[in-house]
Structure formats: structure tokens, C-alpha cells
Amino acid sequence: MRLRLLLLALGTFAVGTDTMVTAGILGLVARDLDVSLPAAGQMVTVFALSYAVLAPVLATAAARWPRRRVLLTALTVFTLANALSALAPTYPALLATRVLAAAGAALYTPTANAVATTLVPPERRGRALATVLGGMTVATALGVPLGTYLGRTDWRLTMWLVVALGAAAFLGLALLLRGLPAPTAAPDLRTRLAPLRDRRVLGATATTLVFFLAINVVYIYLGAAVGSATGGDAGRLSLIMLVAGIASVAGNWLGGRAVDRLGTRAVLLAGSGAAAAAYLALPWLSGTMTGALLYSAVSPLAAWAVAVALPHRMASIDPPNAPLLISLNSSALYLGIAAAGGAGSLALTVLGNRWFPLASTALTLVVLALSAVTTRRSADGTGGTNGTDKADGTKRGDGPRTATVKDTSAGSSATDDTTAAAVQGAGHR
């Protein structure tokens, strides 16, 4: 079971490396393809926007496929697209390959998260999601520095690294990920999209979008934020990034266990509050290397704990529709990343290098407010939450309520206190 989760995480490691390593090779891409640096930066925007738009569409289109086929198809598209990126002769061709790579990533990541929830009992779903999302955090700590190092003279070598990672994930899943139940008849498109009318889903999606906008406003321009501490020295900035990567892995691990023990609401409130405090302190911490390292340890730790809670909350809203809901969460995540470049540039222009992290402080406080409002329990105890407090999908203090949840994969129903069967079917559409 653990091996299966690690193989799923290898795929997210490849996707995470592809998503984040681009920032380290933009200068080389610009020189090689004879475009400006801002134009080269559109690689990130095109990938993020394509992912955001395609994730729910592809989740619906592949609804009737066995989950194993979806994962292998996604990795095939992703890997071939990155090979084409490595071979792209022109800038327009490169952008086209980034759209194709985003399609593979948009199909893979939500499916991998949904499959992870079916491989473990309900009380371990948070840790399972943390393992799969761990591929993204390890990509921050290892994949990005490695890819940047390999591409220091030729950016195409970085793309070939991503190809190798995608191929390794494909082979591992093809050989070892077997025994997933085949999907039964999937609901039609209208039924599948019904959760979009649920205000709980809209609240959770908005929380994800604003949160990833907040953290990436600083992350993308971290070099400017800590410029006083590094003095422009690349080695010092690399050390700060390394500490941030390690803290991200730790936050992912801690978040998975905290969600299972304390519930999503507690993690969302504590994590977003801690992240807001870190951004608020950054203008003062950034004056010294010690302060910058302290920030790079605290902020990612809190942020990645929240990042685990967000898809867990989505899956718990309506377990039978977990693949679609997690794909919506992924779309919101990448929309946040796509918007962060422009928002961060605006914040830099208006507030300057020292004070622009205050924009992330304000955005994270919005996340804190959204989390508090959209996950609170109603006075009658029926969970106006809009996310669940416990790992098995029940709500603290609900008592013996027995609202019925339809398990469309099995053709049966289950109570809120026994959603394991519904969750088991969530990854099979």
C-alpha cells in the first residue's frame, strides 16, 4: 500500500518539478529562443492557466475510464509533451508544448489524489493525500535545485530531466499499480457538475485560489523580498530556498497527520494564521540572513500544512464526487499561481521590495476569514461547514444524524458515519 502511494507521489514529483523549475531557466530560454524575459515567463502562465481550465474538463471526459488507465494516459501525455518542449525549435512551439504538458498534469494530479483516498481507510486519508502531495514539496526541495543545476548551460537538459521523471513514474505505475476496481456506469455531465452549485464547494474553491495567490506572490519574487539579507549573492539565496524546500516537506508531513487528528478546520485556521504572521514579519526579518532563514523555515511549514487540508476538505464535502472536486481544487491552485505573477509585480511596484509581502499578509487574512466562515458548524449542529472536521467525513458534535449519501459507484447508500464505501468509489469514475 505504501509503495503504491509512493509511486503516485513520484508522478506528482515530476509534475511539481515541471511546474516550478521553469523559473530557474527563464533567462536561458529567453536567450536561446531570442525573446524577452517577460515573454519567456509566459511559459509559467500558459502552463498554469491551461492546467486550471483543463483539470475539471478532463476529469469529466475520463470519468468512465479505469483509474489506472487515466493515470498512465496522463503520464504518457505529460512525458511526451516535455520531450517536445526539450526539442522545441521556436518560442510558439514551446508554448504549444506547455499546453500539452499541462493537459497531462491536469489529468494526473487530481486522479492520483483521488486514488490515494481509495487505498487507505478513511481515518488515514489525510496522510495518504500528504504522501501524494509530498511529491510536490520534494520537487521544491530537490527537483527544482537539481533541474536548475542541470540546466545552467542548456535549459533543454532540465526538460529532459522532467521527461526521465515522468517515464520512471509511468513504468512504476504500469508494473505495480494493479487491483483498482473498475468503474461502474458514471453519472451524466449534468449530474457530475451538480456539486458546482453547492456553496460549500464554491467556498472551498475560493479559499484554495486566494491561498495559493497569497503564497506565490512572495515565492515568485522571494529574491527581491530577501535582497537585503542576500546582498544579491546567489549562494545565500540558494540556501534560503533550500531551507524553504525542507520546511515544505516537513509542513506536508505535519499537515497530513494534523488533518487526521484535528480535522481540516483546525489546520486551515492555524496554518493560514501562522502564514499571515510570517508574511507580516518578513519586511523586518529580511534585513538579516538569520531572519530570512527563520522566515523560510516557518512560512512553508504553515503553508504546506494548509495545502494538504484543502484537497482533503474538498473530497470530504461529497466523497462520491471526489475526483471532480479535487480537480476543481487543482484548478483553483493553478489559477492562484497564474495570477500571482501579475499580482506580485503590482505589489512590488506599489509597495517596493521590502514591503510588498504585506500584500500576501492581507490575502492570507482573507483566507483565514474564508476558512472561519465556510467551515463553521451551524447552530443546529448539522454542519453548515462546509468541510468536515474529522477524517472519516463526520462532523464533531453531530450526534447520531444519519443523512444519506448516495454511493454511485456501488449503487448503494451509506450514512455520514460510514462514508468509507462512498470514498472507496470516489476514485473509480
mmCIF file of C-alpha atoms in Angstrom, residues 25-269:
data_model
loop_
_atom_site.group_PDB
_atom_site.id
_atom_site.type_symbol
_atom_site.label_atom_id
_atom_site.label_comp_id
_atom_site.label_asym_id
_atom_site.label_seq_id
_atom_site.Cartn_x
_atom_site.Cartn_y
_atom_site.Cartn_z
ATOM 1 C CA ILE A 25 15.757 28.602 -16.621
ATOM 2 C CA LEU A 26 13.816 31.584 -17.993
ATOM 3 C CA GLY A 27 16.954 33.574 -18.772
ATOM 4 C CA LEU A 28 18.425 30.732 -20.826
ATOM 5 C CA VAL A 29 15.134 30.172 -22.651
ATOM 6 C CA ALA A 30 14.930 33.866 -23.498
ATOM 7 C CA ARG A 31 18.457 33.937 -24.936
ATOM 8 C CA ASP A 32 18.154 30.658 -26.808
ATOM 9 C CA LEU A 33 14.815 31.464 -28.480
ATOM 10 C CA ASP A 34 15.538 35.184 -28.850
ATOM 11 C CA VAL A 35 12.620 36.512 -26.802
ATOM 12 C CA SER A 36 12.397 38.877 -23.854
ATOM 13 C CA LEU A 37 12.493 37.636 -20.282
ATOM 14 C CA PRO A 38 8.826 38.589 -19.676
ATOM 15 C CA ALA A 39 7.868 36.667 -22.809
ATOM 16 C CA ALA A 40 9.776 33.622 -21.590
ATOM 17 C CA GLY A 41 7.899 33.967 -18.311
ATOM 18 C CA GLN A 42 4.672 33.302 -20.162
ATOM 19 C CA MET A 43 5.702 29.636 -20.096
ATOM 20 C CA VAL A 44 4.610 29.629 -16.454
ATOM 21 C CA THR A 45 1.371 31.494 -17.126
ATOM 22 C CA VAL A 46 0.401 29.332 -20.108
ATOM 23 C CA PHE A 47 1.044 26.126 -18.161
ATOM 24 C CA ALA A 48 -0.853 27.292 -15.065
ATOM 25 C CA LEU A 49 -3.871 28.654 -16.944
ATOM 26 C CA SER A 50 -4.100 25.580 -19.180
ATOM 27 C CA TYR A 51 -3.996 23.333 -16.127
ATOM 28 C CA ALA A 52 -6.683 25.337 -14.368
ATOM 29 C CA VAL A 53 -9.066 25.223 -17.326
ATOM 30 C CA LEU A 54 -8.429 21.616 -18.329
ATOM 31 C CA ALA A 55 -8.476 19.854 -14.926
ATOM 32 C CA PRO A 56 -12.287 19.665 -14.435
ATOM 33 C CA VAL A 57 -12.918 19.151 -18.164
ATOM 34 C CA LEU A 58 -10.552 16.189 -18.396
ATOM 35 C CA ALA A 59 -11.815 14.717 -15.115
ATOM 36 C CA THR A 60 -15.292 14.591 -16.651
ATOM 37 C CA ALA A 61 -14.117 13.346 -20.054
ATOM 38 C CA ALA A 62 -12.222 10.446 -18.473
ATOM 39 C CA ALA A 63 -14.958 9.623 -15.959
ATOM 40 C CA ARG A 64 -15.699 6.166 -17.379
ATOM 41 C CA TRP A 65 -12.077 5.093 -17.702
ATOM 42 C CA PRO A 66 -10.440 2.811 -15.136
ATOM 43 C CA ARG A 67 -8.313 4.888 -12.808
ATOM 44 C CA ARG A 68 -5.139 3.036 -13.794
ATOM 45 C CA ARG A 69 -5.701 3.866 -17.453
ATOM 46 C CA VAL A 70 -6.280 7.523 -16.601
ATOM 47 C CA LEU A 71 -3.012 7.722 -14.666
ATOM 48 C CA LEU A 72 -0.972 6.015 -17.371
ATOM 49 C CA THR A 73 -2.542 8.073 -20.152
ATOM 50 C CA ALA A 74 -1.889 11.274 -18.227
ATOM 51 C CA LEU A 75 1.766 10.393 -17.655
ATOM 52 C CA THR A 76 2.178 9.456 -21.315
ATOM 53 C CA VAL A 77 0.843 12.829 -22.462
ATOM 54 C CA PHE A 78 2.868 14.684 -19.835
ATOM 55 C CA THR A 79 6.130 12.905 -20.640
ATOM 56 C CA LEU A 80 5.820 13.204 -24.416
ATOM 57 C CA ALA A 81 4.895 16.885 -24.097
ATOM 58 C CA ASN A 82 8.029 17.598 -22.094
ATOM 59 C CA ALA A 83 10.106 15.759 -24.675
ATOM 60 C CA LEU A 84 8.584 18.037 -27.296
ATOM 61 C CA SER A 85 9.401 21.034 -25.077
ATOM 62 C CA ALA A 86 13.031 19.925 -24.968
ATOM 63 C CA LEU A 87 13.047 19.732 -28.775
ATOM 64 C CA ALA A 88 11.005 22.896 -29.466
ATOM 65 C CA PRO A 89 12.735 24.938 -32.195
ATOM 66 C CA THR A 90 10.748 28.149 -31.671
ATOM 67 C CA TYR A 91 9.016 30.088 -28.915
ATOM 68 C CA PRO A 92 5.452 29.479 -30.237
ATOM 69 C CA ALA A 93 6.195 25.760 -30.490
ATOM 70 C CA LEU A 94 7.453 25.767 -26.916
ATOM 71 C CA LEU A 95 4.256 27.433 -25.662
ATOM 72 C CA ALA A 96 2.165 24.838 -27.517
ATOM 73 C CA THR A 97 4.049 22.011 -25.802
ATOM 74 C CA ARG A 98 3.441 23.660 -22.413
ATOM 75 C CA VAL A 99 -0.306 23.491 -23.039
ATOM 76 C CA LEU A 100 0.024 19.779 -23.826
ATOM 77 C CA ALA A 101 2.154 19.167 -20.720
ATOM 78 C CA ALA A 102 -0.445 20.994 -18.626
ATOM 79 C CA ALA A 103 -3.152 18.691 -20.010
ATOM 80 C CA GLY A 104 -1.239 15.624 -18.831
ATOM 81 C CA ALA A 105 -0.570 17.200 -15.427
ATOM 82 C CA ALA A 106 -4.205 18.308 -15.064
ATOM 83 C CA LEU A 107 -5.395 14.771 -15.689
ATOM 84 C CA TYR A 108 -2.773 13.113 -13.475
ATOM 85 C CA THR A 109 -2.639 15.079 -10.228
ATOM 86 C CA PRO A 110 -6.360 15.119 -9.260
ATOM 87 C CA THR A 111 -6.685 11.451 -10.233
ATOM 88 C CA ALA A 112 -3.639 10.498 -8.170
ATOM 89 C CA ASN A 113 -5.075 12.319 -5.141
ATOM 90 C CA ALA A 114 -8.467 10.653 -5.587
ATOM 91 C CA VAL A 115 -6.903 7.197 -5.990
ATOM 92 C CA ALA A 116 -4.853 7.776 -2.827
ATOM 93 C CA THR A 117 -8.071 8.170 -0.812
ATOM 94 C CA THR A 118 -9.243 4.733 -2.004
ATOM 95 C CA LEU A 119 -6.062 2.920 -0.969
ATOM 96 C CA VAL A 120 -6.380 3.627 2.763
ATOM 97 C CA PRO A 121 -9.089 3.571 5.430
ATOM 98 C CA PRO A 122 -10.921 6.888 5.983
ATOM 99 C CA GLU A 123 -9.005 7.783 9.127
ATOM 100 C CA ARG A 124 -5.738 7.770 7.137
ATOM 101 C CA ARG A 125 -6.905 9.824 4.152
ATOM 102 C CA GLY A 126 -5.049 12.938 5.290
ATOM 103 C CA ARG A 127 -1.743 11.075 5.440
ATOM 104 C CA ALA A 128 -2.386 9.433 2.072
ATOM 105 C CA LEU A 129 -3.013 12.813 0.463
ATOM 106 C CA ALA A 130 0.063 14.186 2.204
ATOM 107 C CA THR A 131 2.162 11.390 0.692
ATOM 108 C CA VAL A 132 0.968 12.123 -2.846
ATOM 109 C CA LEU A 133 1.227 15.900 -2.374
ATOM 110 C CA GLY A 134 4.656 15.199 -0.882
ATOM 111 C CA GLY A 135 5.867 14.741 -4.433
ATOM 112 C CA MET A 136 5.196 18.441 -4.999
ATOM 113 C CA THR A 137 7.030 19.515 -1.850
ATOM 114 C CA VAL A 138 10.010 17.255 -2.540
ATOM 115 C CA ALA A 139 10.098 18.788 -6.019
ATOM 116 C CA THR A 140 10.544 22.170 -4.304
ATOM 117 C CA ALA A 141 13.385 20.874 -2.146
ATOM 118 C CA LEU A 142 15.169 18.591 -4.643
ATOM 119 C CA GLY A 143 13.701 18.647 -8.136
ATOM 120 C CA VAL A 144 13.915 22.402 -8.654
ATOM 121 C CA PRO A 145 17.546 22.794 -7.472
ATOM 122 C CA LEU A 146 18.585 19.727 -9.482
ATOM 123 C CA GLY A 147 16.757 20.883 -12.593
ATOM 124 C CA THR A 148 18.191 24.377 -12.283
ATOM 125 C CA TYR A 149 21.708 22.965 -11.872
ATOM 126 C CA LEU A 150 21.396 20.667 -14.888
ATOM 127 C CA GLY A 151 20.024 23.499 -16.998
ATOM 128 C CA ARG A 152 22.612 26.090 -16.004
ATOM 129 C CA THR A 153 24.150 25.906 -19.506
ATOM 130 C CA ASP A 154 21.315 24.390 -21.558
ATOM 131 C CA TRP A 155 17.699 24.697 -20.445
ATOM 132 C CA ARG A 156 16.747 21.699 -22.590
ATOM 133 C CA LEU A 157 18.607 19.414 -20.166
ATOM 134 C CA THR A 158 16.148 20.494 -17.483
ATOM 135 C CA MET A 159 13.240 19.431 -19.669
ATOM 136 C CA TRP A 160 14.891 16.053 -20.293
ATOM 137 C CA LEU A 161 15.126 15.584 -16.509
ATOM 138 C CA VAL A 162 11.349 16.031 -16.295
ATOM 139 C CA VAL A 163 10.949 13.518 -19.148
ATOM 140 C CA ALA A 164 13.018 10.975 -17.201
ATOM 141 C CA LEU A 165 10.955 11.518 -14.048
ATOM 142 C CA GLY A 166 7.686 11.126 -15.953
ATOM 143 C CA ALA A 167 8.906 7.941 -17.646
ATOM 144 C CA ALA A 168 10.007 6.479 -14.298
ATOM 145 C CA ALA A 169 6.597 7.192 -12.767
ATOM 146 C CA PHE A 170 4.879 5.618 -15.794
ATOM 147 C CA LEU A 171 6.922 2.420 -15.555
ATOM 148 C CA GLY A 172 6.396 2.116 -11.807
ATOM 149 C CA LEU A 173 2.634 2.555 -12.020
ATOM 150 C CA ALA A 174 2.346 0.295 -15.071
ATOM 151 C CA LEU A 175 4.127 -2.524 -13.267
ATOM 152 C CA LEU A 176 2.910 -2.152 -9.696
ATOM 153 C CA LEU A 177 -0.381 -0.240 -9.555
ATOM 154 C CA ARG A 178 -2.875 -3.020 -10.131
ATOM 155 C CA GLY A 179 -6.064 -4.202 -8.498
ATOM 156 C CA LEU A 180 -8.001 -0.929 -8.624
ATOM 157 C CA PRO A 181 -11.722 -1.715 -9.046
ATOM 158 C CA ALA A 182 -13.129 -0.901 -12.470
ATOM 159 C CA PRO A 183 -15.625 1.983 -12.570
ATOM 160 C CA THR A 184 -19.301 1.280 -12.983
ATOM 161 C CA ALA A 185 -21.625 3.425 -15.085
ATOM 162 C CA ALA A 186 -20.668 7.036 -14.491
ATOM 163 C CA PRO A 187 -23.260 9.790 -13.992
ATOM 164 C CA ASP A 188 -24.001 12.107 -16.888
ATOM 165 C CA LEU A 189 -22.330 15.507 -17.171
ATOM 166 C CA ARG A 190 -25.186 17.399 -15.523
ATOM 167 C CA THR A 191 -25.160 15.085 -12.507
ATOM 168 C CA ARG A 192 -21.379 15.210 -12.308
ATOM 169 C CA LEU A 193 -21.324 19.004 -12.334
ATOM 170 C CA ALA A 194 -24.074 19.300 -9.713
ATOM 171 C CA PRO A 195 -21.544 19.893 -6.904
ATOM 172 C CA LEU A 196 -20.640 23.184 -8.574
ATOM 173 C CA ARG A 197 -23.965 24.548 -7.335
ATOM 174 C CA ASP A 198 -23.010 23.719 -3.754
ATOM 175 C CA ARG A 199 -21.904 26.812 -1.848
ATOM 176 C CA ARG A 200 -19.559 24.624 0.176
ATOM 177 C CA VAL A 201 -17.671 23.732 -2.987
ATOM 178 C CA LEU A 202 -17.546 27.365 -4.074
ATOM 179 C CA GLY A 203 -16.264 28.424 -0.661
ATOM 180 C CA ALA A 204 -13.572 25.752 -0.649
ATOM 181 C CA THR A 205 -12.515 26.617 -4.205
ATOM 182 C CA ALA A 206 -12.270 30.328 -3.386
ATOM 183 C CA THR A 207 -10.173 29.522 -0.315
ATOM 184 C CA THR A 208 -7.716 27.495 -2.392
ATOM 185 C CA LEU A 209 -7.415 30.160 -5.094
ATOM 186 C CA VAL A 210 -6.753 33.030 -2.684
ATOM 187 C CA PHE A 211 -4.353 30.963 -0.593
ATOM 188 C CA PHE A 212 -2.109 29.967 -3.498
ATOM 189 C CA LEU A 213 -2.247 33.509 -4.817
ATOM 190 C CA ALA A 214 -1.045 34.718 -1.410
ATOM 191 C CA ILE A 215 1.876 32.328 -1.019
ATOM 192 C CA ASN A 216 3.107 32.664 -4.610
ATOM 193 C CA VAL A 217 3.133 36.471 -4.594
ATOM 194 C CA VAL A 218 6.113 36.158 -2.235
ATOM 195 C CA TYR A 219 7.555 32.880 -3.530
ATOM 196 C CA ILE A 220 7.928 34.073 -7.130
ATOM 197 C CA TYR A 221 9.679 37.273 -6.017
ATOM 198 C CA LEU A 222 11.455 35.869 -2.969
ATOM 199 C CA GLY A 223 14.818 37.065 -4.298
ATOM 200 C CA ALA A 224 13.573 40.645 -4.122
ATOM 201 C CA ALA A 225 11.983 40.148 -0.694
ATOM 202 C CA VAL A 226 15.217 38.905 0.904
ATOM 203 C CA GLY A 227 17.571 41.043 -1.181
ATOM 204 C CA SER A 228 18.857 42.911 1.873
ATOM 205 C CA ALA A 229 19.844 39.647 3.527
ATOM 206 C CA THR A 230 21.488 38.063 0.493
ATOM 207 C CA GLY A 231 23.072 41.161 -0.981
ATOM 208 C CA GLY A 232 22.383 39.659 -4.382
ATOM 209 C CA ASP A 233 24.537 36.615 -3.637
ATOM 210 C CA ALA A 234 23.142 33.526 -5.437
ATOM 211 C CA GLY A 235 24.636 31.165 -2.870
ATOM 212 C CA ARG A 236 22.794 32.823 0.008
ATOM 213 C CA LEU A 237 19.536 32.812 -1.938
ATOM 214 C CA SER A 238 20.028 29.117 -2.739
ATOM 215 C CA LEU A 239 20.451 28.394 0.970
ATOM 216 C CA ILE A 240 17.208 30.233 1.757
ATOM 217 C CA MET A 241 15.425 28.281 -0.985
ATOM 218 C CA LEU A 242 16.846 25.006 0.322
ATOM 219 C CA VAL A 243 15.589 25.708 3.840
ATOM 220 C CA ALA A 244 12.192 26.645 2.376
ATOM 221 C CA GLY A 245 12.086 23.369 0.448
ATOM 222 C CA ILE A 246 12.911 21.296 3.520
ATOM 223 C CA ALA A 247 10.287 23.192 5.531
ATOM 224 C CA SER A 248 7.744 22.488 2.770
ATOM 225 C CA VAL A 249 8.363 18.753 3.081
ATOM 226 C CA ALA A 250 8.028 18.986 6.865
ATOM 227 C CA GLY A 251 4.820 21.014 6.562
ATOM 228 C CA ASN A 252 3.346 18.473 4.180
ATOM 229 C CA TRP A 253 4.147 15.620 6.582
ATOM 230 C CA LEU A 254 2.842 17.520 9.602
ATOM 231 C CA GLY A 255 -0.282 18.661 7.756
ATOM 232 C CA GLY A 256 -1.323 15.141 6.844
ATOM 233 C CA ARG A 257 -1.130 13.968 10.425
ATOM 234 C CA ALA A 258 -2.733 17.110 11.814
ATOM 235 C CA VAL A 259 -5.705 16.753 9.442
ATOM 236 C CA ASP A 260 -6.278 13.172 10.577
ATOM 237 C CA ARG A 261 -6.010 14.105 14.259
ATOM 238 C CA LEU A 262 -7.505 17.586 14.464
ATOM 239 C CA GLY A 263 -9.626 17.970 11.331
ATOM 240 C CA THR A 264 -9.412 20.284 8.352
ATOM 241 C CA ARG A 265 -10.887 23.337 10.087
ATOM 242 C CA ALA A 266 -8.205 23.420 12.778
ATOM 243 C CA VAL A 267 -5.397 23.037 10.246
ATOM 244 C CA LEU A 268 -6.823 25.682 7.912
ATOM 245 C CA LEU A 269 -7.203 28.239 10.701
#
